[in-house]
Amino acid sequence: MTSVRLLLRLLLIQALWNYRTLLGAGLAWVLAPSLRESSGPDDGRFRDALRRHAEHFNSHPYLAGVAAGSLAKLEREGEEPETVRRFKEALRGPLGSLGDSLVWAAWLPTCVLAAGAMGLMGLPPLAAVAAFLVAYNLLHLTLRWWGVSVGLTFGRGVGGPLARSDMPRWAERVGRAGVLLLGLLAGYAFGSGLGWSALPASLDAVGLATILGLLLYILGLVRGPSAWGWTPLMVPVTILAVLLVGAAG
Amino acid sequence: MEPSTWLLLGALGAWAALDGVAAGQFMVSRPLVTATVTGALLGDPWSGFILGLLLEVAHLGAVPTGGVRLPEPGPAAIPAAALTVALGGGGAGMALGVTLGMLLALAGGAGVIQQRRLNGWLVDGLEEGTLSLRALNGRLAVSLASEGLRGAIIALGGSVVALRLAPPLGAIWPLPDDVGWAVLLALLAFPAGVLTRRLGGRRARALFLALGGLVGLALGAWGVQ
């Protein structure tokens, strides 16, 4: 199975994501052509391999290629099913945490904030969005391609390339860029006014809202991600309360 | 609105729902993208962009690790942007757009949970070896179709409701423009704080945040645009 075909199938690895096997069904579907090649004319062996790879598995979607590529190589080399199963088990944790910390927690927010900054400073909105999509997907597709390549090349030895990739350090650097951009956006919004006074002269409604905003920011900073769950209710409930006041008035 | 625009909004909603998890994850599903494109389709890309950015600030602090159940802001941003544009942007448009976007995102998240349960039913038999590859291919197509349909319904149904509600909501909104903005930005400061905590270590956060803030303040005050 060519790496291009594997890469294309990996784009749908999450299509069958479910609470029982998580990414298992998707991984089995991605590996199916490779398992067919490895099994040859033995349909029973193919079905057994498909069944084994449909079991519980999880990974960051962009790094699932590491698993898919290396498992395809192990199956092609005729490794024992128990060896393959233990290898899969060992891969789950690193592929999940590395991807989450680099992509979801750092690269995505940084790209979004960069696009926001570009838009606020004059780039037309659609151009800013296009820049976001191009920049974001440069890393996205590079990770997918890299994962498939190291998986198919190294098989059971993927631990070395994974460790050498230094993803946690890159996540840290990207995260710092994200914080810089967040500060830039907040400072720009404050400095330019954006529809309200930058430095309220008195404790009017805008002044009070500014103080409230600072307090809420500090609260969010102190409580961290575990408190994010307040946001989806806090914002709409408050705005709806304002609307009700308006309706009553 | 022209029928072709409705069609495009529905297609965008379907694509956003698919792209969110099931197919590709190229981030077309982000509210920044869907809201800006919606705004462009409705003649006000700038309002769509700002709304998308605000919805991003609201949702970026939530990280989709493992099977954690989160709102789905991408398709929801389409009717939210429709509402914002219909209200002419401004404090009222943004506050009400963000509210609609966040409420619909919660509904979308509930839809995602059902989709995942459906997926579990669709792959029944695979681990036991009783589901053939051909059947699996068919089930995959069903899952993708259902995901796209869900996104299209949120986009179109939500937009119909948004455009109907825009006039009465605009009429009863009580706050002046600057106060509306101030209240909205104050509320979004909380998820912004959560996002800051998520990005980088403590010393890095303080240093880079302050640096960015100073640069941004200077650029804003000097009217750089």
Tab-separated table of C-alpha atoms in Angstrom:
chain	number	residue	atom	x	y	z
A	1	MET	CA	0.000	0.000	0.000
A	2	THR	CA	1.517	3.304	-1.015
A	3	SER	CA	2.092	6.037	1.489
A	4	VAL	CA	-0.106	8.396	-0.539
A	5	ARG	CA	-3.024	5.975	-0.385
A	6	LEU	CA	-2.485	5.518	3.348
A	7	LEU	CA	-2.327	9.288	3.832
A	8	LEU	CA	-5.587	9.816	1.934
A	9	ARG	CA	-7.393	7.160	3.987
A	10	LEU	CA	-6.041	8.714	7.173
A	11	LEU	CA	-8.062	11.850	6.406
A	12	LEU	CA	-11.148	9.793	7.313
A	13	ILE	CA	-9.729	7.924	10.309
A	14	GLN	CA	-12.111	9.706	12.674
A	15	ALA	CA	-15.239	9.197	10.553
A	16	LEU	CA	-16.334	6.187	12.649
A	17	TRP	CA	-15.171	7.556	16.024
A	18	ASN	CA	-17.337	6.043	18.751
A	19	TYR	CA	-17.305	5.753	22.554
A	20	ARG	CA	-16.612	2.005	22.539
A	21	THR	CA	-13.519	1.624	20.371
A	22	LEU	CA	-12.679	5.332	19.923
A	23	LEU	CA	-10.422	5.346	16.831
A	24	GLY	CA	-10.357	1.544	16.465
A	25	ALA	CA	-12.909	1.183	13.669
A	26	GLY	CA	-11.279	4.016	11.729
A	27	LEU	CA	-7.829	2.478	12.096
A	28	ALA	CA	-9.110	-0.880	10.821
A	29	TRP	CA	-10.656	0.844	7.787
A	30	VAL	CA	-7.418	2.792	7.100
A	31	LEU	CA	-5.325	-0.400	7.304
A	32	ALA	CA	-7.762	-2.572	5.297
A	33	PRO	CA	-5.957	-2.398	1.910
A	34	SER	CA	-2.618	-3.049	3.594
A	35	LEU	CA	-4.046	-5.974	5.582
A	36	ARG	CA	-5.505	-7.380	2.355
A	37	GLU	CA	-2.039	-7.242	0.756
A	38	SER	CA	-0.402	-8.881	3.772
A	39	SER	CA	-3.052	-11.620	4.013
A	40	GLY	CA	-2.886	-12.548	0.341
A	41	PRO	CA	-5.654	-14.979	-0.720
A	42	ASP	CA	-6.350	-16.051	2.905
A	43	ASP	CA	-9.684	-14.349	3.606
A	44	GLY	CA	-9.839	-15.739	7.147
A	45	ARG	CA	-6.486	-14.195	7.974
A	46	PHE	CA	-7.652	-10.843	6.529
A	47	ARG	CA	-10.857	-10.874	8.590
A	48	ASP	CA	-8.913	-11.749	11.724
A	49	ALA	CA	-6.447	-8.895	11.125
A	50	LEU	CA	-9.318	-6.454	10.472
A	51	ARG	CA	-11.012	-7.605	13.693
A	52	ARG	CA	-7.825	-7.191	15.717
A	53	HIS	CA	-7.202	-3.659	14.496
A	54	ALA	CA	-10.813	-2.611	15.144
A	55	GLU	CA	-10.209	-2.944	18.881
A	56	HIS	CA	-9.973	0.025	21.227
A	57	PHE	CA	-7.354	2.538	20.087
A	58	ASN	CA	-6.816	6.267	20.264
A	59	SER	CA	-4.343	8.807	18.931
A	60	HIS	CA	-4.181	12.393	17.829
A	61	PRO	CA	-5.598	12.267	14.271
A	62	TYR	CA	-2.571	14.014	12.736
A	63	LEU	CA	-0.164	11.500	14.309
A	64	ALA	CA	-2.294	8.422	13.642
A	65	GLY	CA	-0.131	7.902	10.559
A	66	VAL	CA	2.719	6.852	12.840
A	67	ALA	CA	0.533	4.014	14.109
A	68	ALA	CA	-0.975	3.165	10.733
A	69	GLY	CA	2.373	3.144	8.918
A	70	SER	CA	4.190	1.099	11.534
A	71	LEU	CA	1.308	-1.388	11.927
A	72	ALA	CA	1.155	-1.838	8.144
A	73	LYS	CA	4.884	-2.607	8.189
A	74	LEU	CA	4.560	-5.068	11.100
A	75	GLU	CA	1.686	-6.896	9.393
A	76	ARG	CA	3.615	-7.042	6.129
A	77	GLU	CA	6.583	-8.558	8.003
A	78	GLY	CA	4.299	-11.198	9.522
A	79	GLU	CA	4.717	-10.182	13.169
A	80	GLU	CA	2.785	-12.172	15.773
A	81	PRO	CA	-0.639	-10.646	16.609
A	82	GLU	CA	0.256	-10.372	20.302
A	83	THR	CA	3.415	-8.396	19.437
A	84	VAL	CA	1.377	-6.084	17.218
A	85	ARG	CA	-1.222	-5.629	19.956
A	86	ARG	CA	1.382	-4.715	22.592
A	87	PHE	CA	3.074	-2.295	20.196
A	88	LYS	CA	-0.269	-0.600	19.513
A	89	GLU	CA	-0.927	-0.313	23.227
A	90	ALA	CA	2.470	1.346	23.760
A	91	LEU	CA	1.849	3.903	21.011
A	92	ARG	CA	-1.506	5.177	22.234
A	93	GLY	CA	-0.362	7.454	25.021
A	94	PRO	CA	2.497	9.272	23.252
A	95	LEU	CA	0.603	9.779	19.994
A	96	GLY	CA	-2.297	11.315	21.892
A	97	SER	CA	-0.428	13.595	24.257
A	98	LEU	CA	2.201	14.811	21.764
A	99	GLY	CA	-0.417	15.792	19.234
A	100	ASP	CA	-2.743	17.388	21.749
A	101	SER	CA	-0.051	19.585	23.288
A	102	LEU	CA	1.464	20.679	19.965
A	103	VAL	CA	-1.633	21.055	17.795
A	104	TRP	CA	-4.781	21.673	19.861
A	105	ALA	CA	-3.152	23.506	22.759
A	106	ALA	CA	-0.544	25.536	20.842
A	107	TRP	CA	-0.568	25.591	17.025
A	108	LEU	CA	-4.311	26.016	16.490
A	109	PRO	CA	-4.825	28.914	18.932
A	110	THR	CA	-1.643	30.608	17.721
A	111	CYS	CA	-2.721	30.451	14.073
A	112	VAL	CA	-6.189	31.741	14.946
A	113	LEU	CA	-4.763	34.611	16.973
A	114	ALA	CA	-2.280	35.453	14.204
A	115	ALA	CA	-5.132	35.631	11.696
A	116	GLY	CA	-7.068	37.825	14.114
A	117	ALA	CA	-4.124	40.163	14.497
A	118	MET	CA	-3.633	40.379	10.733
A	119	GLY	CA	-7.303	41.143	10.196
A	120	LEU	CA	-7.424	43.811	12.881
A	121	MET	CA	-4.365	45.484	11.435
A	122	GLY	CA	-5.768	45.801	7.956
A	123	LEU	CA	-5.629	42.533	6.029
A	124	PRO	CA	-9.030	41.904	4.376
A	125	PRO	CA	-11.042	39.330	6.350
A	126	LEU	CA	-11.118	36.629	3.684
A	127	ALA	CA	-7.371	37.050	3.129
A	128	ALA	CA	-6.754	36.691	6.873
A	129	VAL	CA	-8.855	33.521	6.911
A	130	ALA	CA	-6.990	32.168	3.872
A	131	ALA	CA	-3.664	32.923	5.584
A	132	PHE	CA	-4.887	31.056	8.672
A	133	LEU	CA	-5.880	28.000	6.648
A	134	VAL	CA	-2.610	27.924	4.699
A	135	ALA	CA	-0.389	28.398	7.770
A	136	TYR	CA	-2.305	25.925	9.917
A	137	ASN	CA	-2.412	23.212	7.291
A	138	LEU	CA	1.305	23.502	6.569
A	139	LEU	CA	1.960	21.905	9.974
A	140	HIS	CA	-1.123	19.698	9.768
A	141	LEU	CA	-0.162	18.046	6.497
A	142	THR	CA	3.519	17.936	7.392
A	143	LEU	CA	2.660	16.003	10.573
A	144	ARG	CA	0.427	13.566	8.706
A	145	TRP	CA	3.047	12.966	6.028
A	146	TRP	CA	5.885	12.676	8.534
A	147	GLY	CA	3.874	10.203	10.615
A	148	VAL	CA	3.161	7.914	7.670
A	149	SER	CA	6.783	8.102	6.478
A	150	VAL	CA	8.393	7.253	9.839
A	151	GLY	CA	5.798	4.568	10.487
A	152	LEU	CA	6.366	2.796	7.187
A	153	THR	CA	10.143	3.214	7.464
A	154	PHE	CA	10.834	2.359	11.102
A	155	GLY	CA	7.948	0.071	12.116
A	156	ARG	CA	8.613	-0.991	15.704
A	157	GLY	CA	11.497	1.488	15.881
A	158	VAL	CA	9.297	4.627	15.635
A	159	GLY	CA	10.095	5.488	19.240
A	160	GLY	CA	13.417	7.006	18.154
A	161	PRO	CA	12.015	9.437	15.563
A	162	LEU	CA	9.184	10.345	17.936
A	163	ALA	CA	11.631	11.212	20.693
A	164	ARG	CA	13.930	13.110	18.299
A	165	SER	CA	11.039	15.171	16.911
A	166	ASP	CA	11.155	17.300	20.074
A	167	MET	CA	7.434	18.082	19.846
A	168	PRO	CA	7.003	19.153	23.483
A	169	ARG	CA	9.639	21.861	23.061
A	170	TRP	CA	8.039	23.038	19.821
A	171	ALA	CA	4.678	23.127	21.598
A	172	GLU	CA	6.198	25.375	24.250
A	173	ARG	CA	7.690	27.766	21.659
A	174	VAL	CA	4.489	27.927	19.669
A	175	GLY	CA	2.528	28.503	22.869
A	176	ARG	CA	4.698	31.513	23.689
A	177	ALA	CA	3.995	32.959	20.262
A	178	GLY	CA	0.307	32.439	20.981
A	179	VAL	CA	0.533	34.306	24.265
A	180	LEU	CA	2.369	37.149	22.522
A	181	LEU	CA	-0.416	37.378	19.942
A	182	LEU	CA	-3.106	37.238	22.612
A	183	GLY	CA	-1.444	40.141	24.382
A	184	LEU	CA	-1.112	41.970	21.056
A	185	LEU	CA	-4.826	41.565	20.301
A	186	ALA	CA	-5.904	42.607	23.781
A	187	GLY	CA	-3.546	45.589	23.751
A	188	TYR	CA	-4.646	46.594	20.258
A	189	ALA	CA	-8.310	46.370	21.232
A	190	PHE	CA	-7.649	48.452	24.318
A	191	GLY	CA	-5.485	51.014	22.529
A	192	SER	CA	-7.651	51.528	19.491
A	193	GLY	CA	-10.965	51.781	21.339
A	194	LEU	CA	-12.949	49.359	19.192
A	195	GLY	CA	-16.187	51.129	20.020
A	196	TRP	CA	-15.545	51.926	23.671
A	197	SER	CA	-13.272	54.201	25.690
A	198	ALA	CA	-9.714	52.918	26.035
A	199	LEU	CA	-9.217	54.548	29.392
A	200	PRO	CA	-12.548	55.330	31.045
A	201	ALA	CA	-12.420	58.693	32.801
A	202	SER	CA	-15.091	57.788	35.317
A	203	LEU	CA	-16.820	54.740	36.723
A	204	ASP	CA	-19.535	54.733	34.117
A	205	ALA	CA	-20.940	51.520	32.614
A	206	VAL	CA	-17.929	51.131	30.335
A	207	GLY	CA	-15.528	51.705	33.202
A	208	LEU	CA	-17.282	49.141	35.366
A	209	ALA	CA	-17.301	46.643	32.512
A	210	THR	CA	-13.566	47.197	32.027
A	211	ILE	CA	-12.882	46.462	35.701
A	212	LEU	CA	-15.159	43.412	35.547
A	213	GLY	CA	-13.295	42.239	32.461
A	214	LEU	CA	-9.934	42.504	34.224
A	215	LEU	CA	-11.266	40.544	37.199
A	216	LEU	CA	-12.771	37.852	34.972
A	217	TYR	CA	-9.520	37.607	33.023
A	218	ILE	CA	-7.570	37.022	36.236
A	219	LEU	CA	-10.165	34.467	37.361
A	220	GLY	CA	-9.821	32.585	34.064
A	221	LEU	CA	-6.033	32.739	34.315
A	222	VAL	CA	-6.016	31.425	37.889
A	223	ARG	CA	-8.643	28.695	37.412
A	224	GLY	CA	-7.338	27.550	34.050
A	225	PRO	CA	-8.771	25.028	31.563
A	226	SER	CA	-10.702	23.082	34.201
A	227	ALA	CA	-12.964	26.117	34.640
A	228	TRP	CA	-13.607	26.645	30.917
A	229	GLY	CA	-16.948	24.876	31.303
A	230	TRP	CA	-18.391	28.035	32.910
A	231	THR	CA	-17.994	29.959	29.639
A	232	PRO	CA	-20.760	28.420	27.479
A	233	LEU	CA	-23.339	29.316	30.134
A	234	MET	CA	-21.894	32.490	31.636
A	235	VAL	CA	-21.754	34.496	28.410
A	236	PRO	CA	-25.162	33.623	26.893
A	237	VAL	CA	-26.976	33.780	30.245
A	238	THR	CA	-25.644	37.276	30.937
A	239	ILE	CA	-26.474	38.571	27.471
A	240	LEU	CA	-29.945	37.029	27.636
A	241	ALA	CA	-30.445	38.692	31.039
A	242	VAL	CA	-29.571	42.047	29.461
A	243	LEU	CA	-32.056	41.321	26.695
A	244	LEU	CA	-34.763	40.481	29.236
A	245	VAL	CA	-34.119	43.756	31.018
A	246	GLY	CA	-34.554	45.501	27.706
A	247	ALA	CA	-37.751	43.625	26.957
A	248	ALA	CA	-39.137	44.411	30.418
A	249	GLY	CA	-38.199	48.056	30.064
B	1	MET	CA	-31.763	35.968	0.721
B	2	GLU	CA	-31.196	34.315	-2.651
B	3	PRO	CA	-31.766	30.540	-2.919
B	4	SER	CA	-28.153	30.169	-4.015
B	5	THR	CA	-27.006	31.832	-0.790
B	6	TRP	CA	-29.122	29.435	1.277
B	7	LEU	CA	-27.583	26.551	-0.655
B	8	LEU	CA	-24.083	27.839	0.019
B	9	LEU	CA	-24.799	28.308	3.728
B	10	GLY	CA	-26.143	24.759	3.930
B	11	ALA	CA	-23.089	23.416	2.105
B	12	LEU	CA	-20.790	25.390	4.411
B	13	GLY	CA	-22.587	23.974	7.456
B	14	ALA	CA	-22.277	20.430	6.121
B	15	TRP	CA	-18.583	20.906	5.328
B	16	ALA	CA	-17.904	22.444	8.747
B	17	ALA	CA	-19.589	19.540	10.551
B	18	LEU	CA	-17.638	16.985	8.515
B	19	ASP	CA	-14.351	18.835	8.828
B	20	GLY	CA	-14.730	19.219	12.597
B	21	VAL	CA	-13.877	15.597	13.363
B	22	ALA	CA	-14.866	13.107	10.664
B	23	ALA	CA	-13.175	14.254	7.473
B	24	GLY	CA	-9.911	16.056	7.069
B	25	GLN	CA	-9.838	18.471	10.006
B	26	PHE	CA	-8.426	21.219	7.813
B	27	MET	CA	-10.038	23.713	10.239
B	28	VAL	CA	-12.637	24.933	7.773
B	29	SER	CA	-14.812	24.039	10.763
B	30	ARG	CA	-13.444	26.875	12.896
B	31	PRO	CA	-15.874	29.701	13.698
B	32	LEU	CA	-13.317	32.216	12.381
B	33	VAL	CA	-13.676	30.605	8.951
B	34	THR	CA	-17.400	29.860	8.892
B	35	ALA	CA	-18.429	33.224	10.343
B	36	THR	CA	-16.196	35.196	7.966
B	37	VAL	CA	-17.380	33.277	4.911
B	38	THR	CA	-21.002	33.699	6.033
B	39	GLY	CA	-20.433	37.402	6.495
B	40	ALA	CA	-18.907	37.594	3.014
B	41	LEU	CA	-21.889	35.750	1.499
B	42	LEU	CA	-24.240	38.200	3.211
B	43	GLY	CA	-22.286	41.295	2.221
B	44	ASP	CA	-20.411	42.089	5.473
B	45	PRO	CA	-17.232	40.012	5.780
B	46	TRP	CA	-15.764	42.325	8.436
B	47	SER	CA	-18.620	41.736	10.905
B	48	GLY	CA	-18.407	38.016	10.215
B	49	PHE	CA	-14.663	38.096	10.862
B	50	ILE	CA	-14.979	39.954	14.179
B	51	LEU	CA	-17.779	37.660	15.324
B	52	GLY	CA	-15.696	34.638	14.342
B	53	LEU	CA	-12.757	35.981	16.313
B	54	LEU	CA	-14.929	36.546	19.386
B	55	LEU	CA	-16.337	33.003	19.144
B	56	GLU	CA	-12.784	31.712	18.841
B	57	VAL	CA	-11.767	33.516	22.040
B	58	ALA	CA	-14.800	31.912	23.694
B	59	HIS	CA	-13.970	28.378	22.516
B	60	LEU	CA	-10.186	28.092	22.089
B	61	GLY	CA	-9.643	27.430	25.780
B	62	ALA	CA	-11.452	24.095	25.445
B	63	VAL	CA	-9.107	21.437	24.099
B	64	PRO	CA	-10.582	18.342	22.355
B	65	THR	CA	-8.499	15.649	24.061
B	66	GLY	CA	-9.640	12.060	24.124
B	67	GLY	CA	-13.413	11.713	24.104
B	68	VAL	CA	-14.178	14.861	26.053
B	69	ARG	CA	-17.577	16.284	25.122
B	70	LEU	CA	-17.394	19.830	23.858
B	71	PRO	CA	-19.603	22.333	22.046
B	72	GLU	CA	-19.387	22.435	18.250
B	73	PRO	CA	-18.862	26.099	17.335
B	74	GLY	CA	-18.134	25.843	13.581
B	75	PRO	CA	-21.570	25.226	12.026
B	76	ALA	CA	-23.155	27.279	14.852
B	77	ALA	CA	-21.165	30.335	13.771
B	78	ILE	CA	-23.090	30.449	10.481
B	79	PRO	CA	-26.489	31.475	11.885
B	80	ALA	CA	-24.665	33.550	14.490
B	81	ALA	CA	-22.971	35.532	11.716
B	82	ALA	CA	-26.291	35.824	9.878
B	83	LEU	CA	-27.811	37.391	13.004
B	84	THR	CA	-24.851	39.730	13.514
B	85	VAL	CA	-24.944	40.944	9.901
B	86	ALA	CA	-28.734	41.375	10.013
B	87	LEU	CA	-28.308	43.583	13.089
B	88	GLY	CA	-25.646	45.653	11.329
B	89	GLY	CA	-22.711	44.492	13.468
B	90	GLY	CA	-22.027	46.806	16.405
B	91	GLY	CA	-22.358	46.020	20.101
B	92	ALA	CA	-25.838	44.534	19.833
B	93	GLY	CA	-25.040	42.467	16.752
B	94	MET	CA	-21.878	41.038	18.249
B	95	ALA	CA	-23.342	40.308	21.698
B	96	LEU	CA	-26.429	38.607	20.299
B	97	GLY	CA	-24.422	36.834	17.600
B	98	VAL	CA	-21.989	35.453	20.175
B	99	THR	CA	-24.923	34.353	22.344
B	100	LEU	CA	-26.671	32.557	19.490
B	101	GLY	CA	-23.383	31.040	18.367
B	102	MET	CA	-22.597	29.688	21.823
B	103	LEU	CA	-26.089	28.297	22.406
B	104	LEU	CA	-26.161	26.601	19.011
B	105	ALA	CA	-22.647	25.283	19.649
B	106	LEU	CA	-23.982	23.538	22.770
B	107	ALA	CA	-26.771	22.032	20.661
B	108	GLY	CA	-24.219	21.013	18.061
B	109	GLY	CA	-22.116	19.367	20.748
B	110	ALA	CA	-25.127	17.341	21.838
B	111	GLY	CA	-25.547	16.331	18.196
B	112	VAL	CA	-21.928	15.169	18.091
B	113	ILE	CA	-22.574	12.902	21.081
B	114	GLN	CA	-25.506	11.293	19.250
B	115	GLN	CA	-23.379	10.960	16.115
B	116	ARG	CA	-20.723	9.087	18.077
B	117	ARG	CA	-23.361	6.778	19.526
B	118	LEU	CA	-24.651	6.172	16.002
B	119	ASN	CA	-21.105	5.363	14.900
B	120	GLY	CA	-20.849	2.796	17.684
B	121	TRP	CA	-23.999	1.109	16.389
B	122	LEU	CA	-22.772	1.307	12.773
B	123	VAL	CA	-19.564	-0.608	13.560
B	124	ASP	CA	-21.283	-3.327	15.613
B	125	GLY	CA	-19.815	-6.653	14.658
B	126	LEU	CA	-16.472	-5.299	13.443
B	127	GLU	CA	-14.559	-6.343	16.585
B	128	GLU	CA	-16.265	-9.745	16.486
B	129	GLY	CA	-15.288	-10.213	12.846
B	130	THR	CA	-18.853	-10.454	11.558
B	131	LEU	CA	-18.851	-7.147	9.672
B	132	SER	CA	-17.316	-7.361	6.212
B	133	LEU	CA	-15.146	-4.656	4.695
B	134	ARG	CA	-17.781	-3.945	2.074
B	135	ALA	CA	-20.394	-3.394	4.789
B	136	LEU	CA	-17.929	-1.234	6.700
B	137	ASN	CA	-17.457	0.976	3.631
B	138	GLY	CA	-21.224	1.429	3.442
B	139	ARG	CA	-21.468	2.275	7.146
B	140	LEU	CA	-18.704	4.839	6.735
B	141	ALA	CA	-20.678	6.538	3.978
B	142	VAL	CA	-23.794	6.579	6.184
B	143	SER	CA	-21.834	8.157	9.018
B	144	LEU	CA	-20.409	10.859	6.765
B	145	ALA	CA	-23.835	11.603	5.277
B	146	SER	CA	-25.406	11.906	8.706
B	147	GLU	CA	-22.623	14.195	9.905
B	148	GLY	CA	-23.013	16.495	6.905
B	149	LEU	CA	-26.799	16.565	7.253
B	150	ARG	CA	-26.486	17.538	10.904
B	151	GLY	CA	-24.260	20.494	10.016
B	152	ALA	CA	-26.527	21.643	7.200
B	153	ILE	CA	-29.568	21.565	9.500
B	154	ILE	CA	-27.811	23.677	12.123
B	155	ALA	CA	-26.653	26.173	9.495
B	156	LEU	CA	-29.952	26.495	7.644
B	157	GLY	CA	-32.385	26.061	10.513
B	158	GLY	CA	-30.367	28.363	12.714
B	159	SER	CA	-30.138	31.010	9.982
B	160	VAL	CA	-33.902	30.964	9.403
B	161	VAL	CA	-34.453	31.528	13.131
B	162	ALA	CA	-31.700	34.176	13.286
B	163	LEU	CA	-33.116	36.254	10.435
B	164	ARG	CA	-36.628	36.051	11.905
B	165	LEU	CA	-35.407	37.106	15.345
B	166	ALA	CA	-33.117	39.923	14.200
B	167	PRO	CA	-35.678	42.744	14.029
B	168	PRO	CA	-37.377	42.159	17.412
B	169	LEU	CA	-34.056	41.494	19.158
B	170	GLY	CA	-32.562	44.649	17.712
B	171	ALA	CA	-35.586	46.602	18.886
B	172	ILE	CA	-35.439	45.460	22.515
B	173	TRP	CA	-31.636	45.518	22.976
B	174	PRO	CA	-31.244	48.149	25.708
B	175	LEU	CA	-27.542	49.027	25.728
B	176	PRO	CA	-25.733	51.747	23.760
B	177	ASP	CA	-23.147	50.447	21.318
B	178	ASP	CA	-20.064	51.144	23.435
B	179	VAL	CA	-21.596	49.639	26.579
B	180	GLY	CA	-22.706	46.551	24.658
B	181	TRP	CA	-19.164	46.061	23.400
B	182	ALA	CA	-17.708	46.612	26.861
B	183	VAL	CA	-20.024	44.050	28.463
B	184	LEU	CA	-19.319	41.468	25.763
B	185	LEU	CA	-15.540	41.911	25.917
B	186	ALA	CA	-15.646	41.798	29.723
B	187	LEU	CA	-17.467	38.448	29.612
B	188	LEU	CA	-15.070	37.052	27.023
B	189	ALA	CA	-12.117	38.084	29.190
B	190	PHE	CA	-12.760	34.949	31.261
B	191	PRO	CA	-12.168	32.420	28.440
B	192	ALA	CA	-9.295	34.647	27.284
B	193	GLY	CA	-7.729	34.122	30.717
B	194	VAL	CA	-8.271	30.381	30.442
B	195	LEU	CA	-6.627	30.426	26.995
B	196	THR	CA	-3.647	32.380	28.334
B	197	ARG	CA	-3.175	29.769	31.063
B	198	ARG	CA	-3.225	27.032	28.446
B	199	LEU	CA	-0.520	28.698	26.318
B	200	GLY	CA	2.998	28.509	27.748
B	201	GLY	CA	4.509	28.366	31.229
B	202	ARG	CA	4.037	30.961	33.963
B	203	ARG	CA	7.126	33.078	33.315
B	204	ALA	CA	6.695	32.882	29.552
B	205	ARG	CA	3.042	33.848	29.894
B	206	ALA	CA	3.807	36.951	31.906
B	207	LEU	CA	6.676	38.096	29.726
B	208	PHE	CA	5.190	37.431	26.311
B	209	LEU	CA	1.717	38.604	27.293
B	210	ALA	CA	3.111	41.889	28.578
B	211	LEU	CA	5.280	42.299	25.489
B	212	GLY	CA	2.388	41.588	23.156
B	213	GLY	CA	0.113	43.852	25.150
B	214	LEU	CA	2.520	46.776	24.962
B	215	VAL	CA	3.074	46.369	21.238
B	216	GLY	CA	-0.663	45.993	20.632
B	217	LEU	CA	-1.468	49.001	22.769
B	218	ALA	CA	1.037	51.114	20.844
B	219	LEU	CA	-0.256	49.922	17.468
B	220	GLY	CA	-3.837	50.545	18.497
B	221	ALA	CA	-3.221	53.943	19.986
B	222	TRP	CA	-1.247	55.090	16.945
B	223	GLY	CA	-4.090	53.971	14.729
B	224	VAL	CA	-2.165	51.330	12.767
B	225	GLN	CA	-4.542	49.630	10.324
